[in-house]
Amino acid sequence: MSVPAITHAQAAAPLAALLPTRRGIPWQVKPAEYGIRPNAAMSRITDGFRSLIVVEEAGVIEVYANRPNDYAVTPESRVDAAGPDPVAALAAHVLRHTLPLLDAERAAETLRTDGPERALTDRMDALTEVGFALIDHGAHPASTVRLDGEGTEWTSTRGGQWWMQAIHPSAALNLAYCGPVSGLYGLLPVLLTPADGHAPTDAGTAFTRHLTDRFPQIRPLNDDEVEFGKFQQPHGWIATSTDTSTCGDDTPVVAQFSGVGPDLLLTAVSHLL
């Protein structure tokens, strides 16, 4: 008896188009290598060194990480196909969480098999990719060395100072910022998970409310500091050393964002300028 052919997932190509090209290799749609569920439409998307399986069935779209020698059984993300822009929601989750996870696993394997020098080269390659994207958008990044290592720094058009560093042992990047709080308005929606289930709070100071009113996923730590994404990637904090009883777009802040995947930053370069 013949086995029915696996039909292609319609969301695969639009999802691949939303993921940035890395190492000059765009994401491509290919046939799924195995069936996760009978009769489900499936496709595999890959950029040559990472692969994802897209599954569609009963009005639901799922994305699985396609690891070598591993049969995926638990989806990395799952959305209602009838929801608002489901492919964009999948892409956001893949960029924030799935690809950094796969990168970290790959970096650990590289460190184990090829040693620290190769692992360092991969981390610096990720830093260089984002640096060239900044140049393409008109920024003037410069390589610098600080006490905690080598990185890249640049000045945004809003006058903010950015510093980017590749972290060990993964290829994820750390970002530091010093400048007006308005310089973070574009990047924060990219880093933050959806605001579903979150509501602004009247608690805190004018400074903390200034941010939590805009981004209810952020929570106050104290009068002059807020945080998001605790115990997950990416995560970060924003603080000010000025009077917290008033706050506006020009209020100076310092911020630190950790565990940011290079893919996510490549889609968000315009918000770093």
Coordinates of C-alpha atoms in Angstrom, one line a residue:
M1 CA 0.0 0.0 0.0
S2 CA 1.4 3.4 -1.0
V3 CA 2.0 6.1 1.7
P4 CA 0.3 9.4 1.1
A5 CA 2.7 12.2 0.2
I6 CA 3.3 14.8 2.8
T7 CA 1.7 18.1 1.6
H8 CA 3.7 21.3 2.0
A9 CA 3.0 23.7 4.8
Q10 CA 1.7 26.9 3.3
A11 CA 3.2 29.0 6.2
A12 CA 6.8 27.7 5.5
A13 CA 7.7 30.1 2.7
P14 CA 6.3 33.2 4.4
L15 CA 8.1 32.3 7.6
A16 CA 11.4 31.7 5.7
A17 CA 11.0 35.1 4.1
L18 CA 10.9 36.8 7.6
L19 CA 14.1 35.2 8.8
P20 CA 17.3 37.1 7.9
T21 CA 20.0 35.8 5.7
R22 CA 23.1 34.6 7.6
R23 CA 26.5 33.9 6.1
G24 CA 25.1 34.8 2.7
I25 CA 22.7 31.8 2.7
P26 CA 19.0 32.7 2.6
W27 CA 16.4 30.4 4.2
Q28 CA 15.0 27.8 1.8
V29 CA 11.9 25.6 1.9
K30 CA 12.5 21.9 1.5
P31 CA 10.5 18.7 2.0
A32 CA 10.1 17.5 5.5
E33 CA 12.5 14.7 6.3
Y34 CA 10.0 12.8 8.4
G35 CA 6.3 13.0 9.5
I36 CA 5.5 14.3 12.9
R37 CA 1.8 13.7 12.7
P38 CA -0.2 11.7 10.1
N39 CA -1.9 13.7 7.4
A40 CA -0.4 17.0 8.6
A41 CA 1.0 19.4 6.0
M42 CA 4.8 19.8 6.7
S43 CA 7.9 21.5 5.3
R44 CA 11.4 22.0 6.5
I45 CA 13.1 25.4 6.2
T46 CA 16.8 25.7 6.5
D47 CA 19.7 28.2 6.1
G48 CA 22.3 25.4 5.8
F49 CA 23.3 25.1 9.4
R50 CA 19.9 25.4 11.2
S51 CA 16.6 23.8 10.3
L52 CA 13.0 24.1 11.4
I53 CA 10.0 22.0 10.6
V54 CA 6.7 23.8 10.0
V55 CA 3.5 21.7 10.6
E56 CA 0.0 22.8 9.8
E57 CA -3.1 20.8 10.9
A58 CA -6.6 21.6 12.2
G59 CA -6.2 25.4 12.0
V60 CA -2.9 25.4 14.0
I61 CA 0.6 26.2 12.8
E62 CA 3.6 24.8 14.8
V63 CA 7.3 25.1 14.5
Y64 CA 9.7 22.4 15.6
A65 CA 13.5 22.6 15.9
N66 CA 15.0 20.1 13.5
R67 CA 18.1 18.9 15.3
P68 CA 20.5 16.3 13.9
N69 CA 19.8 12.7 15.1
D70 CA 16.8 13.9 17.1
Y71 CA 13.1 13.3 16.4
A72 CA 11.2 16.4 17.3
V73 CA 8.1 15.8 19.3
T74 CA 7.5 19.1 21.1
P75 CA 6.9 22.3 19.2
E76 CA 9.0 25.4 19.9
S77 CA 6.0 27.6 19.1
R78 CA 2.4 27.2 18.3
V79 CA -0.2 29.7 17.0
D80 CA -3.8 29.7 15.8
A81 CA -3.8 30.0 12.0
A82 CA -6.9 32.2 12.2
G83 CA -5.2 34.6 14.6
P84 CA -3.8 38.0 13.6
D85 CA -0.8 37.6 11.4
P86 CA 0.2 34.1 12.7
V87 CA 3.3 33.8 10.5
A88 CA 4.7 37.1 12.0
A89 CA 3.9 35.8 15.5
L90 CA 5.8 32.5 14.7
A91 CA 8.8 34.5 13.3
A92 CA 9.0 36.7 16.4
H93 CA 9.2 33.6 18.7
V94 CA 11.7 31.9 16.4
L95 CA 13.9 35.0 16.4
R96 CA 13.7 35.6 20.1
H97 CA 14.0 32.1 21.4
T98 CA 14.3 29.2 19.0
L99 CA 17.3 30.3 16.9
P100 CA 19.3 31.5 19.9
L101 CA 18.7 28.1 21.5
L102 CA 19.9 26.3 18.4
D103 CA 22.9 28.6 18.2
A104 CA 23.8 27.9 21.8
E105 CA 23.6 24.2 21.3
R106 CA 25.7 24.4 18.2
A107 CA 28.3 26.6 20.0
A108 CA 28.5 24.1 22.8
E109 CA 29.1 21.3 20.3
T110 CA 31.8 23.4 18.5
L111 CA 33.5 24.1 21.8
R112 CA 33.5 20.4 22.6
T113 CA 34.7 19.1 19.2
D114 CA 36.8 22.0 17.7
G115 CA 38.0 23.8 20.8
P116 CA 37.7 27.4 22.1
E117 CA 39.4 29.1 19.2
R118 CA 36.8 27.9 16.7
A119 CA 34.0 28.8 19.1
L120 CA 35.5 32.3 19.5
T121 CA 35.6 32.7 15.7
D122 CA 31.9 31.8 15.4
R123 CA 31.0 34.4 18.1
M124 CA 33.1 37.1 16.4
D125 CA 31.5 36.2 13.0
A126 CA 28.1 36.9 14.5
L127 CA 29.3 40.3 15.9
T128 CA 30.8 41.1 12.5
E129 CA 27.5 40.3 10.6
V130 CA 25.5 42.7 12.7
G131 CA 28.3 45.3 12.4
F132 CA 28.2 45.2 8.6
A133 CA 24.4 45.5 8.8
L134 CA 24.8 48.6 10.9
I135 CA 27.2 50.0 8.3
D136 CA 24.7 49.3 5.5
H137 CA 22.2 51.3 7.4
G138 CA 24.5 54.3 7.7
A139 CA 26.0 53.8 11.2
H140 CA 29.7 54.0 11.9
P141 CA 30.5 51.2 14.3
A142 CA 34.0 50.8 15.7
S143 CA 35.8 47.9 17.3
T144 CA 36.8 48.5 20.8
V145 CA 38.2 46.6 23.8
R146 CA 36.8 47.0 27.3
L147 CA 37.6 45.3 30.6
D148 CA 35.0 42.6 29.8
G149 CA 36.3 41.9 26.3
E150 CA 36.2 43.0 22.6
G151 CA 33.1 44.5 21.1
T152 CA 31.6 47.1 18.8
E153 CA 30.3 50.6 19.7
W154 CA 28.5 53.3 17.7
T155 CA 26.5 56.4 18.2
S156 CA 22.8 56.6 17.2
T157 CA 21.2 59.5 15.4
R158 CA 19.4 60.2 18.7
G159 CA 22.7 60.7 20.5
G160 CA 22.7 57.4 22.3
Q161 CA 25.8 55.3 22.7
W162 CA 25.5 51.6 21.9
W163 CA 28.0 48.8 22.8
M164 CA 27.6 45.2 21.5
Q165 CA 29.5 42.2 22.6
A166 CA 29.5 38.5 21.7
I167 CA 29.2 36.4 24.8
H168 CA 30.6 33.0 25.8
P169 CA 29.7 30.2 25.2
S170 CA 26.9 31.0 22.7
A171 CA 26.7 33.3 19.7
A172 CA 24.1 35.5 21.5
L173 CA 25.0 39.1 21.8
N174 CA 24.9 41.6 24.7
L175 CA 23.8 45.2 24.2
A176 CA 24.5 48.1 26.4
Y177 CA 23.0 51.6 25.9
C178 CA 23.5 55.0 27.4
G179 CA 21.3 57.9 26.1
P180 CA 17.8 59.3 26.1
V181 CA 15.1 56.8 26.9
S182 CA 13.3 57.5 23.6
G183 CA 16.3 55.8 21.9
L184 CA 14.9 52.4 23.2
Y185 CA 11.3 52.8 22.0
G186 CA 11.9 51.1 18.7
L187 CA 14.0 48.2 20.0
L188 CA 12.0 47.2 23.0
P189 CA 8.9 45.9 21.1
V190 CA 11.3 43.6 19.2
L191 CA 12.9 42.2 22.4
L192 CA 9.8 41.9 24.4
T193 CA 7.3 39.0 24.3
P194 CA 3.7 39.9 23.4
A195 CA 1.8 42.0 25.9
D196 CA -1.1 39.5 26.1
G197 CA -2.1 39.1 29.8
H198 CA -0.1 42.1 30.9
A199 CA -1.6 45.3 32.1
P200 CA 0.0 48.7 33.1
T201 CA 0.3 49.4 36.8
D202 CA -0.1 52.7 38.6
A203 CA 2.5 51.6 41.1
G204 CA 6.0 53.0 41.0
T205 CA 7.5 56.4 40.1
A206 CA 7.0 58.6 37.1
F207 CA 10.1 57.0 35.6
T208 CA 8.9 53.4 35.9
R209 CA 5.4 54.3 34.8
H210 CA 6.8 56.0 31.8
L211 CA 8.1 52.6 30.6
T212 CA 5.4 50.2 32.0
D213 CA 2.6 52.3 30.5
R214 CA 4.2 51.8 27.0
F215 CA 5.4 48.3 27.6
P216 CA 3.4 46.4 30.2
Q217 CA 5.7 43.4 29.9
I218 CA 8.3 45.5 31.8
R219 CA 8.2 45.4 35.6
P220 CA 9.6 47.9 38.1
L221 CA 12.5 46.7 40.3
N222 CA 12.7 49.9 42.3
D223 CA 12.1 53.7 41.9
D224 CA 14.8 54.1 39.2
E225 CA 15.0 50.7 37.5
V226 CA 12.8 48.3 35.5
E227 CA 13.5 44.8 34.0
F228 CA 12.0 42.3 31.6
G229 CA 12.5 38.6 30.6
K230 CA 13.9 37.4 33.9
F231 CA 15.0 33.7 33.7
Q232 CA 14.6 33.7 29.9
Q233 CA 16.3 35.1 26.7
P234 CA 16.5 37.8 25.9
H235 CA 16.3 39.8 29.2
G236 CA 17.4 43.1 30.4
W237 CA 17.1 46.2 32.6
I238 CA 16.8 49.9 32.2
A239 CA 17.8 52.5 34.9
T240 CA 18.2 56.2 35.4
S241 CA 20.2 58.2 37.8
T242 CA 18.1 61.3 37.5
D243 CA 15.0 62.5 39.5
T244 CA 12.4 59.8 39.1
S245 CA 9.4 62.0 40.0
T246 CA 9.4 63.3 36.4
C247 CA 10.2 61.5 33.2
G248 CA 10.1 62.4 29.5
D249 CA 11.5 61.2 26.2
D250 CA 14.8 62.9 26.9
T251 CA 15.3 61.4 30.3
P252 CA 18.8 59.8 30.3
V253 CA 19.0 56.1 31.0
V254 CA 21.5 53.2 30.9
A255 CA 20.3 49.8 29.8
Q256 CA 21.7 46.3 29.4
F257 CA 20.1 43.6 27.2
S258 CA 21.5 40.1 27.3
G259 CA 21.1 36.9 25.3
V260 CA 20.0 38.7 22.1
G261 CA 20.3 36.4 19.0
P262 CA 22.1 37.8 16.0
D263 CA 19.2 37.0 13.8
L264 CA 16.9 39.1 15.9
L265 CA 19.3 42.0 15.8
L266 CA 19.7 41.7 12.0
T267 CA 15.9 42.3 11.7
A268 CA 16.1 45.2 14.2
V269 CA 19.1 47.2 12.9
S270 CA 17.0 50.2 12.0
H271 CA 16.0 50.5 15.7
L272 CA 19.7 50.8 16.7
L273 CA 20.4 53.9 14.7

